Short mmCIF file of C-alpha atoms in Angstrom, two decimals:
data_model
loop_
_atom_site.label_atom_id
_atom_site.label_comp_id
_atom_site.label_asym_id
_atom_site.label_seq_id
_atom_site.Cartn_x
_atom_site.Cartn_y
_atom_site.Cartn_z
CA MET A 17 0.00 0.00 0.00
CA LEU A 18 2.92 2.36 0.58
CA VAL A 19 4.49 1.65 -2.84
CA TRP A 20 2.73 3.38 -5.72
CA THR A 21 4.79 2.57 -8.81
CA ARG A 22 4.50 -0.71 -10.70
CA ARG A 23 8.26 -1.24 -10.58
CA GLY A 24 8.36 -0.58 -6.86
CA ARG A 25 5.58 -3.10 -6.22
CA ALA A 26 7.41 -5.65 -8.33
CA VAL A 27 10.58 -5.13 -6.29
CA VAL A 28 8.68 -5.46 -3.01
CA LEU A 29 6.96 -8.65 -4.17
CA ALA A 30 10.27 -10.08 -5.39
CA VAL A 31 11.95 -9.38 -2.04
CA PHE A 32 8.98 -10.85 -0.19
CA GLY A 33 9.10 -13.96 -2.39
CA ILE A 34 12.82 -14.42 -1.76
CA VAL A 35 12.37 -14.08 2.00
CA VAL A 36 9.51 -16.60 2.02
CA ALA A 37 11.50 -19.01 -0.15
CA VAL A 38 14.61 -18.82 2.03
CA VAL A 39 12.93 -18.78 5.44
CA PHE A 40 9.97 -21.12 4.91
CA VAL A 41 10.11 -23.07 1.66
CA ALA A 42 13.80 -23.99 1.57
CA PRO A 43 13.98 -25.70 5.01
CA ILE A 44 10.84 -27.76 4.35
CA ALA A 45 12.00 -28.66 0.83
CA THR A 46 15.37 -29.73 2.22
CA VAL A 47 13.70 -31.99 4.78
CA VAL A 48 11.54 -33.60 2.07
CA ALA A 49 14.60 -34.09 -0.15
CA ALA A 50 16.49 -35.70 2.73
CA ALA A 51 13.50 -37.95 3.39
CA LEU A 52 13.72 -39.25 -0.18
CA ALA A 53 17.52 -39.50 -0.26
CA GLY A 54 19.59 -42.63 -0.04
CA HIS A 55 22.84 -40.64 -0.01
CA TRP A 56 23.69 -36.94 0.07
CA THR A 57 27.37 -36.39 -0.50
CA GLY A 58 27.12 -33.66 -3.16
CA PRO A 59 25.04 -30.54 -3.62
CA LEU A 60 21.93 -32.65 -4.37
CA PRO A 61 20.65 -35.91 -2.87
CA SER A 62 21.10 -39.17 -4.74
CA ASP A 63 19.52 -42.64 -4.79
CA LEU A 64 16.06 -41.17 -4.29
CA GLY A 65 13.33 -43.52 -3.11
CA PHE A 66 10.83 -44.31 -0.40
CA ALA A 67 12.96 -46.61 1.76
CA ASN A 68 13.16 -44.02 4.51
CA PHE A 69 9.37 -43.70 4.54
CA ASP A 70 9.02 -47.47 4.75
CA ARG A 71 11.05 -47.42 7.95
CA ALA A 72 9.16 -44.37 9.24
CA LEU A 73 5.85 -46.16 8.74
CA SER A 74 6.90 -49.18 10.76
CA GLY A 75 8.25 -49.87 14.20
CA GLU A 76 8.90 -47.14 16.73
CA ALA A 77 8.31 -44.20 14.39
CA ALA A 78 4.85 -45.43 13.37
CA ALA A 79 3.89 -46.00 16.99
CA SER A 80 5.14 -42.53 17.89
CA LEU A 81 3.08 -40.99 15.09
CA SER A 82 -0.04 -42.65 16.50
CA VAL A 83 0.87 -41.40 19.99
CA SER A 84 1.36 -37.84 18.70
CA LEU A 85 -1.99 -37.85 16.94
CA GLN A 86 -3.83 -39.22 19.99
CA THR A 87 -2.09 -36.74 22.28
CA ALA A 88 -2.87 -33.80 20.00
CA LEU A 89 -6.54 -34.72 19.64
CA LEU A 90 -7.03 -35.22 23.38
CA ALA A 91 -5.05 -32.11 24.34
CA GLY A 92 -6.94 -30.10 21.71
CA LEU A 93 -10.28 -31.36 23.04
CA PHE A 94 -9.44 -30.69 26.69
CA SER A 95 -7.98 -27.25 25.97
CA LEU A 96 -11.02 -26.34 23.86
CA ILE A 97 -13.44 -27.34 26.62
CA LEU A 98 -11.48 -25.59 29.38
CA GLY A 99 -10.63 -22.56 27.24
CA THR A 100 -14.24 -22.08 26.13
CA TRP A 101 -15.52 -22.43 29.67
CA ALA A 102 -12.95 -19.94 30.96
CA ALA A 103 -13.64 -17.47 28.14
CA LEU A 104 -17.39 -17.58 28.77
CA ALA A 105 -16.90 -17.12 32.50
CA SER A 106 -14.37 -14.33 31.98
CA ALA A 107 -16.70 -12.46 29.61
CA ALA A 108 -19.24 -12.07 32.41
CA ALA A 109 -16.66 -11.17 35.08
CA PRO A 110 -15.53 -7.71 36.21
CA ALA A 111 -12.78 -6.03 34.22
CA TRP A 112 -10.07 -6.61 36.87
CA LEU A 113 -10.90 -10.32 37.07
CA ARG A 114 -10.79 -10.59 33.28
CA ARG A 115 -7.27 -9.15 33.31
CA VAL A 116 -6.16 -11.61 35.98
CA THR A 117 -7.71 -14.54 34.11
CA ASP A 118 -6.07 -13.46 30.87
CA ALA A 119 -2.67 -13.22 32.56
CA VAL A 120 -3.02 -16.65 34.21
CA PHE A 121 -4.04 -18.41 31.02
CA HIS A 122 -1.24 -16.80 29.01
CA LEU A 123 1.45 -17.55 31.59
CA PRO A 124 2.51 -20.85 29.90
CA VAL A 125 3.22 -18.89 26.71
CA ALA A 126 5.49 -16.47 28.54
CA VAL A 127 7.83 -19.11 29.96
CA PRO A 128 9.89 -21.83 28.22
CA SER A 129 8.02 -25.06 27.58
CA VAL A 130 10.76 -26.94 29.44
CA ALA A 131 9.74 -25.05 32.58
CA ILE A 132 6.13 -26.13 32.08
CA GLY A 133 7.25 -29.72 31.65
CA LEU A 134 9.34 -29.62 34.80
CA GLY A 135 6.50 -28.04 36.76
CA VAL A 136 4.03 -30.67 35.59
CA LEU A 137 6.52 -33.46 36.37
CA ILE A 138 7.12 -32.24 39.93
CA THR A 139 3.46 -31.48 40.66
CA PHE A 140 1.99 -34.71 39.34
CA ASN A 141 4.70 -37.16 40.40
CA GLU A 142 3.45 -37.76 43.93
CA ARG A 143 0.22 -39.11 45.38
CA PRO A 144 -2.62 -38.25 45.30
CA LEU A 145 -1.90 -36.61 41.93
CA LEU A 146 0.36 -39.34 40.59
CA LEU A 147 0.44 -39.17 36.79
CA GLY A 148 4.16 -39.76 36.27
CA GLY A 149 4.91 -42.73 34.06
CA THR A 150 1.51 -42.58 32.36
CA LYS A 151 0.33 -41.07 29.09
CA TRP A 152 -1.85 -38.62 30.96
CA ILE A 153 1.08 -36.54 32.17
CA VAL A 154 2.07 -35.94 28.53
CA ILE A 155 -1.50 -35.05 27.58
CA LEU A 156 -1.73 -32.74 30.58
CA ALA A 157 1.49 -30.94 29.67
CA HIS A 158 0.28 -30.44 26.09
CA THR A 159 -3.09 -29.20 27.35
CA VAL A 160 -1.43 -26.61 29.57
CA LEU A 161 0.72 -25.40 26.69
CA VAL A 162 -2.07 -25.01 24.12
CA LEU A 163 -4.79 -23.84 26.52
CA ALA A 164 -3.80 -20.19 26.13
CA TYR A 165 -4.45 -20.27 22.38
CA ALA A 166 -7.88 -21.86 22.79
CA PHE A 167 -8.78 -19.31 25.46
CA SER A 168 -7.57 -16.39 23.35
CA GLY A 169 -9.40 -17.54 20.21
CA VAL A 170 -12.72 -18.00 21.97
CA SER A 171 -12.34 -14.78 23.98
CA ALA A 172 -11.69 -12.76 20.83
CA ALA A 173 -14.72 -14.31 19.13
CA LEU A 174 -16.90 -13.54 22.16
CA ASP A 175 -15.83 -9.89 22.04
CA ARG A 176 -16.97 -9.71 18.39
CA LEU A 177 -20.38 -11.30 18.96
CA ASP A 178 -23.34 -8.99 18.58
CA PRO A 179 -25.06 -8.89 22.00
CA GLY A 180 -28.35 -8.27 20.20
CA TYR A 181 -28.77 -12.01 19.53
CA ARG A 182 -28.50 -12.87 23.20
CA GLN A 183 -30.70 -9.96 24.27
CA ALA A 184 -33.39 -10.92 21.76
CA ALA A 185 -33.39 -14.52 23.00
CA GLU A 186 -33.57 -13.41 26.62
CA SER A 187 -36.45 -11.04 25.84
CA LEU A 188 -38.36 -14.03 24.46
CA GLY A 189 -37.92 -15.91 27.73
CA ALA A 190 -34.86 -18.05 26.98
CA GLY A 191 -32.77 -18.94 30.02
CA PRO A 192 -28.95 -18.79 30.25
CA VAL A 193 -28.47 -22.47 29.35
CA LEU A 194 -30.75 -22.23 26.30
CA VAL A 195 -29.06 -19.02 25.14
CA LEU A 196 -25.67 -20.68 25.47
CA ARG A 197 -26.75 -23.84 23.64
CA ARG A 198 -28.84 -22.30 20.87
CA ILE A 199 -27.24 -18.87 20.36
CA THR A 200 -23.73 -18.42 21.75
CA LEU A 201 -22.11 -21.78 20.96
CA PRO A 202 -23.43 -22.01 17.37
CA LEU A 203 -22.11 -18.51 16.67
CA LEU A 204 -18.76 -19.52 18.16
CA LEU A 205 -18.36 -22.66 16.02
CA PRO A 206 -15.94 -21.09 13.49
CA ALA A 207 -13.77 -19.76 16.33
CA LEU A 208 -13.91 -23.11 18.11
CA GLY A 209 -12.74 -24.85 14.94
CA ALA A 210 -9.87 -22.42 14.50
CA ALA A 211 -8.84 -22.79 18.15
CA ALA A 212 -8.95 -26.58 17.91
CA GLY A 213 -6.84 -26.55 14.75
CA LEU A 214 -4.20 -24.32 16.31
CA ALA A 215 -4.11 -26.42 19.48
CA ILE A 216 -3.68 -29.66 17.52
CA ALA A 217 -0.95 -28.20 15.29
CA LEU A 218 1.02 -26.91 18.28
CA SER A 219 0.63 -30.17 20.16
CA MET A 220 1.80 -32.26 17.19
CA GLY A 221 5.12 -30.43 17.11
CA GLU A 222 5.70 -29.95 20.85
CA LEU A 223 9.06 -31.21 22.16
CA GLY A 224 10.38 -29.12 25.06
CA ALA A 225 7.86 -30.08 27.74
CA THR A 226 7.27 -33.56 26.34
CA ILE A 227 10.88 -34.60 26.65
CA MET A 228 10.70 -33.77 30.37
CA VAL A 229 7.67 -35.89 31.19
CA TYR A 230 7.16 -38.67 28.63
CA PRO A 231 7.29 -42.33 29.72
CA ALA A 232 8.88 -44.97 27.50
CA THR A 233 5.43 -46.32 26.62
CA TRP A 234 4.12 -42.96 25.36
CA LYS A 235 6.77 -41.40 23.14
CA THR A 236 5.55 -38.73 20.72
CA LEU A 237 6.97 -38.42 17.22
CA PRO A 238 8.98 -35.22 17.90
CA VAL A 239 10.78 -37.07 20.71
CA THR A 240 11.50 -39.98 18.37
CA ILE A 241 12.74 -37.59 15.68
CA PHE A 242 15.05 -35.93 18.19
CA ALA A 243 16.43 -39.30 19.30
CA THR A 244 16.82 -40.50 15.70
CA THR A 245 18.71 -37.36 14.73
CA ASP A 246 20.89 -37.69 17.81
CA ARG A 247 21.87 -41.19 16.62
CA GLY A 248 22.92 -39.74 13.25
CA ALA A 249 20.07 -41.26 11.21
CA VAL A 250 19.20 -37.95 9.59
CA PHE A 251 17.38 -39.40 6.59
CA ASP A 252 15.07 -41.48 8.79
CA ALA A 253 14.42 -38.43 10.94
CA ALA A 254 13.62 -36.40 7.83
CA ALA A 255 11.10 -39.03 6.69
CA SER A 256 9.41 -39.01 10.11
CA THR A 257 9.35 -35.21 10.07
CA THR A 258 7.73 -35.18 6.63
CA LEU A 259 5.06 -37.60 7.85
CA LEU A 260 4.49 -35.42 10.91
CA VAL A 261 3.94 -32.38 8.69
CA LEU A 262 1.61 -34.27 6.36
CA VAL A 263 -0.53 -35.69 9.18
CA THR A 264 -0.75 -32.26 10.81
CA LEU A 265 -1.79 -30.64 7.52
CA ILE A 266 -4.43 -33.32 6.92
CA ALA A 267 -5.85 -32.77 10.41
CA LEU A 268 -5.94 -29.01 9.83
CA VAL A 269 -7.64 -29.42 6.44
CA ILE A 270 -10.33 -31.62 7.99
CA LEU A 271 -10.90 -29.13 10.79
CA GLY A 272 -10.92 -26.29 8.27
CA ARG A 273 -13.68 -27.98 6.27
CA LEU A 274 -15.70 -28.54 9.42
CA LYS A 275 -15.15 -24.91 10.41
CA GLY A 276 -16.27 -23.75 6.95
CA ARG A 277 -19.48 -25.77 7.18
CA ALA A 278 -20.14 -24.37 10.65
CA ALA A 279 -19.67 -20.82 9.33
CA LEU A 280 -22.15 -21.47 6.51
CA ARG A 281 -24.74 -22.62 9.03
#
């Protein structure tokens, strides 16, 4: 908008394209190329094939992919329920309490995820809150980390809702539960879908807190990728990373379609 000449716009677009290609496209393309490579001793990979993907779709990597997907779906569901409940309660609270609630829910974003993982490990590693060594401590850590995004998305959508819908329903005799079920939640469906998609995407790639709390029986794919890379099996790690990206994108596309249908309704 600040560039008026055709040549100037072309230059700006060219610079923007170069930045996007270098910062975003090149790293992902390199990972995909490494996933297909049998050897990479020169400037380009050689012996291209799907052998790395065959190994990534079997054994530990395949099990870890299933664990990541289950963890992301459960953490996304829990964070969506808790975040929606908190956003609805905060919307009806005094201004000072809304500020406190907002600060509390965004606290996990302001500190390193490793700190969240350590806090969860210490808190839930003794009775009566003993979750250490179970899958639930991983799901809990992911829920804590993505809860802020679900809360923020729903809170922003609530602020944009026209209060006239709720007031009209109340004037016709509808109670709070009916207004919530028939008016507020249906209007929030697009925001709920977006919040769920963001929560799932963040959970699928989470490593810092997970590596602090995961048991051997519930290892997510990012942890497996980290361990595989640490052993020097870079091509296998690249194949697992590519699968992680693909599964995350498929989940987001499905949620996006559901969100689009909800918006049309």
